[in-house]
Coordinates of N, CA and C in Angstrom, one line a residue:
M273 N 134.5 130.2 121.7 CA 133.4 129.9 122.6 C 132.3 129.1 121.8
R274 N 131.7 128.1 122.4 CA 130.6 127.4 121.8 C 129.4 128.3 121.9
K275 N 128.4 127.9 121.0 CA 127.2 128.7 120.9 C 126.4 128.9 122.2
H276 N 126.3 127.8 123.0 CA 125.6 128.0 124.3 C 126.3 128.9 125.3
C277 N 127.7 128.9 125.2 CA 128.4 129.9 126.0 C 128.3 131.3 125.6
V278 N 128.1 131.5 124.2 CA 127.9 132.8 123.7 C 126.6 133.4 124.2
G279 N 125.6 132.6 124.3 CA 124.3 133.1 124.8 C 124.4 133.5 126.3
K280 N 125.1 132.7 127.0 CA 125.3 133.0 128.5 C 126.1 134.3 128.6
L281 N 127.1 134.5 127.8 CA 127.9 135.7 127.8 C 127.1 136.9 127.5
R282 N 126.3 136.8 126.5 CA 125.4 137.9 126.1 C 124.5 138.3 127.3
L283 N 123.9 137.3 127.9 CA 123.0 137.6 129.1 C 123.8 138.2 130.2
A284 N 125.0 137.7 130.5 CA 125.8 138.2 131.6 C 126.2 139.7 131.4
V285 N 126.6 140.0 130.1 CA 127.0 141.4 129.8 C 125.8 142.3 129.9
K286 N 124.7 141.8 129.4 CA 123.5 142.7 129.5 C 123.1 143.0 130.9
R287 N 123.2 142.0 131.8 CA 122.8 142.2 133.2 C 123.8 143.1 133.9
F288 N 125.1 142.9 133.6 CA 126.2 143.7 134.2 C 126.0 145.2 133.8
L289 N 125.8 145.5 132.5 CA 125.6 146.8 132.0 C 124.3 147.5 132.6
H290 N 123.3 146.7 132.8 CA 122.1 147.2 133.4 C 122.3 147.6 134.8
C291 N 122.9 146.7 135.6 CA 123.2 146.9 137.0 C 124.1 148.1 137.2
Y292 N 125.1 148.2 136.3 CA 126.1 149.3 136.4 C 125.4 150.6 136.1
S293 N 124.4 150.6 135.2 CA 123.7 151.9 134.9 C 122.8 152.3 136.0
V294 N 122.2 151.3 136.7 CA 121.3 151.6 137.8 C 122.2 152.2 139.0
L295 N 123.3 151.6 139.2 CA 124.2 152.1 140.3 C 124.7 153.5 139.9
A296 N 125.0 153.8 138.6 CA 125.4 155.1 138.2 C 124.3 156.1 138.4
K297 N 123.1 155.8 138.1 CA 122.0 156.7 138.3 C 121.7 157.0 139.7
E298 N 121.8 155.9 140.6 CA 121.6 156.1 142.0 C 122.6 157.0 142.6
S299 N 123.9 156.8 142.2 CA 124.9 157.7 142.8 C 124.8 159.1 142.3
L300 N 124.4 159.3 141.0 CA 124.2 160.6 140.5 C 123.0 161.3 141.2
D301 N 121.9 160.6 141.4 CA 120.8 161.1 142.1 C 121.1 161.6 143.5
N302 N 122.1 160.9 144.2 CA 122.5 161.2 145.5 C 123.7 162.1 145.6
S303 N 124.1 162.7 144.4 CA 125.2 163.6 144.3 C 126.5 163.0 144.8
I304 N 126.7 161.7 144.5 CA 127.9 161.0 144.8 C 128.6 160.7 143.5
S305 N 129.9 161.0 143.5 CA 130.7 160.7 142.3 C 131.2 159.3 142.2
L306 N 130.4 158.4 141.8 CA 130.8 157.0 141.7 C 130.2 156.5 140.4
F307 N 130.7 155.4 139.9 CA 130.2 154.6 138.8 C 130.0 155.5 137.5
G308 N 131.1 156.2 137.1 CA 131.1 157.0 135.9 C 131.0 156.1 134.7
M309 N 130.4 156.7 133.6 CA 130.3 155.9 132.4 C 131.6 156.0 131.6
V310 N 132.5 155.1 131.9 CA 133.8 155.1 131.3 C 133.7 154.5 129.9
P311 N 134.8 154.7 129.1 CA 134.8 154.2 127.7 C 134.7 152.6 127.7
K312 N 135.1 152.0 128.8 CA 135.0 150.5 128.8 C 133.5 150.1 128.8
Y313 N 132.7 150.9 129.4 CA 131.2 150.6 129.4 C 130.7 150.5 128.0
H314 N 131.1 151.5 127.2 CA 130.7 151.6 125.8 C 131.3 150.4 125.0
S315 N 132.5 150.1 125.2 CA 133.1 149.0 124.4 C 132.5 147.7 124.8
M316 N 132.1 147.6 126.1 CA 131.5 146.3 126.5 C 130.1 146.2 125.9
A317 N 129.4 147.3 125.7 CA 128.1 147.3 125.1 C 128.2 146.8 123.7
H318 N 129.3 147.0 123.0 CA 129.5 146.5 121.7 C 129.6 145.0 121.7
Y319 N 129.9 144.3 122.8 CA 129.9 142.9 122.8 C 128.6 142.3 122.5
I320 N 127.5 143.0 123.0 CA 126.1 142.5 122.7 C 125.8 142.6 121.2
A321 N 126.2 143.7 120.6 CA 125.9 143.9 119.2 C 126.7 142.8 118.4
D322 N 128.0 142.6 118.8 CA 128.8 141.6 118.1 C 128.2 140.2 118.2
I323 N 127.8 139.9 119.4 CA 127.2 138.6 119.6 C 125.9 138.4 118.8
D324 N 125.1 139.5 118.7 CA 123.8 139.5 117.9 C 124.2 139.2 116.5
D325 N 125.2 139.9 116.0 CA 125.6 139.8 114.6 C 126.1 138.3 114.3
F326 N 126.9 137.8 115.3 CA 127.4 136.4 115.1 C 126.2 135.4 115.1
Q327 N 125.3 135.6 116.0 CA 124.1 134.6 116.1 C 123.3 134.7 114.8
A328 N 123.1 135.9 114.2 CA 122.3 136.1 113.0 C 123.0 135.4 111.8
R329 N 124.3 135.5 111.8 CA 125.0 135.0 110.6 C 125.3 133.5 110.7
N330 N 125.4 132.9 111.9 CA 125.8 131.6 112.1 C 124.7 130.8 112.9
Q331 N 124.0 130.0 112.2 CA 123.0 129.2 112.8 C 123.4 127.8 113.2
G332 N 124.5 127.3 112.7 CA 125.0 126.0 113.1 C 125.6 125.9 114.4
D333 N 125.6 124.7 115.0 CA 126.1 124.5 116.3 C 127.6 124.3 116.4
D334 N 128.2 124.1 115.2 CA 129.7 123.8 115.1 C 130.5 125.1 115.0
V335 N 129.9 126.2 114.9 CA 130.6 127.5 114.7 C 131.0 128.1 116.1
L336 N 132.3 128.5 116.1 CA 132.8 129.1 117.4 C 133.0 130.6 117.3
L337 N 132.9 131.3 118.4 CA 133.1 132.7 118.5 C 134.3 132.9 119.4
L338 N 135.2 133.8 119.0 CA 136.3 134.1 119.8 C 135.8 134.9 121.1
N339 N 136.4 134.6 122.2 CA 136.1 135.2 123.4 C 136.5 136.7 123.3
P340 N 135.5 137.6 123.6 CA 135.9 139.1 123.5 C 137.1 139.5 124.3
A341 N 137.4 138.8 125.4 CA 138.6 139.1 126.2 C 139.9 139.0 125.4
C342 N 139.9 138.3 124.3 CA 141.1 138.2 123.5 C 141.4 139.5 122.8
F343 N 140.5 140.4 122.6 CA 140.7 141.7 122.0 C 140.9 142.8 123.0
D344 N 140.7 142.5 124.3 CA 140.8 143.5 125.3 C 142.2 143.7 125.7
C345 N 142.7 144.9 125.5 CA 144.1 145.3 125.9 C 144.2 146.2 127.1
S346 N 143.1 146.4 127.8 CA 143.1 147.3 128.9 C 143.6 146.5 130.2
M347 N 144.0 147.3 131.1 CA 144.4 146.7 132.4 C 143.5 147.2 133.5
N348 N 143.6 146.7 134.6 CA 142.8 147.2 135.7 C 143.6 148.4 136.3
E349 N 143.2 149.6 135.7 CA 143.9 150.8 136.1 C 143.8 151.1 137.6
D350 N 142.6 150.8 138.1 CA 142.4 151.1 139.5 C 143.4 150.4 140.4
F351 N 143.7 149.1 140.1 CA 144.7 148.4 140.9 C 146.1 148.9 140.7
V352 N 146.4 149.1 139.4 CA 147.8 149.6 139.1 C 148.0 150.9 139.7
G353 N 147.0 151.8 139.6 CA 147.1 153.2 140.1 C 147.2 153.2 141.6
A354 N 146.5 152.3 142.3 CA 146.5 152.3 143.7 C 147.9 151.8 144.2
V355 N 148.5 150.8 143.6 CA 149.8 150.3 143.9 C 150.8 151.4 143.7
A356 N 150.7 152.0 142.5 CA 151.7 153.1 142.2 C 151.6 154.2 143.2
K357 N 150.4 154.6 143.6 CA 150.3 155.7 144.6 C 150.9 155.3 145.9
Q358 N 150.6 154.1 146.3 CA 151.2 153.6 147.6 C 152.7 153.6 147.6
S359 N 153.3 153.2 146.5 CA 154.7 153.1 146.4 C 155.4 154.4 146.5
R360 N 154.7 155.5 146.0 CA 155.2 156.8 146.0 C 155.0 157.5 147.4
R361 N 154.0 157.0 148.1 CA 153.7 157.6 149.4 C 154.6 157.1 150.6
I362 N 155.0 155.9 150.5 CA 155.8 155.2 151.6 C 157.2 155.2 151.3
G363 N 158.0 155.8 152.1 CA 159.5 155.8 151.9 C 160.1 154.4 152.0
Y364 N 161.1 154.1 151.3 CA 161.7 152.8 151.3 C 162.8 152.5 152.3
R365 N 163.3 153.6 153.0 CA 164.4 153.4 153.9 C 164.0 152.7 155.2
C366 N 162.9 153.0 155.7 CA 162.3 152.4 156.9 C 160.9 151.8 156.5
L367 N 160.9 150.9 155.6 CA 159.7 150.5 155.0 C 158.6 150.0 156.0
L368 N 159.0 149.1 156.9 CA 158.0 148.6 157.9 C 157.5 149.7 158.8
D369 N 158.4 150.6 159.3 CA 157.9 151.7 160.2 C 157.0 152.6 159.4
N370 N 157.4 153.0 158.2 CA 156.5 153.9 157.4 C 155.2 153.2 157.0
L371 N 155.2 151.9 156.7 CA 154.0 151.2 156.4 C 153.0 151.2 157.5
F372 N 153.6 150.9 158.7 CA 152.7 150.9 159.9 C 152.1 152.3 160.2
L373 N 153.0 153.4 160.0 CA 152.5 154.7 160.2 C 151.5 155.1 159.2
A374 N 151.7 154.8 158.0 CA 150.7 155.2 156.9 C 149.4 154.5 157.1
Y375 N 149.3 153.3 157.5 CA 148.1 152.6 157.6 C 147.6 152.3 159.1
K376 N 148.4 152.9 160.0 CA 148.0 152.9 161.4 C 147.7 151.5 161.9
V377 N 148.6 150.6 161.6 CA 148.4 149.2 162.0 C 148.8 149.0 163.4

């Protein structure tokens, strides 16, 4: 990533983490179990520290930073889990009938 993109990434990560924290606090204050502070939140916070270290060490415009996504080996567990749960709930013998019954279409 070029240096100007690194600055934009840092700002976007900082805003996202701030908004996520606000949502987590609001849901906690309302006794709703949403927006837990998952390990991904912590690892994403390290992006800011890594970017700060990179910017302190590299003042030239020709230096590139690897996109943090290239080190991310996580998957969207929510999506994968939801699909897996649906596939276990709906029988495959009469798929369309069971699908319509399950989702009341």
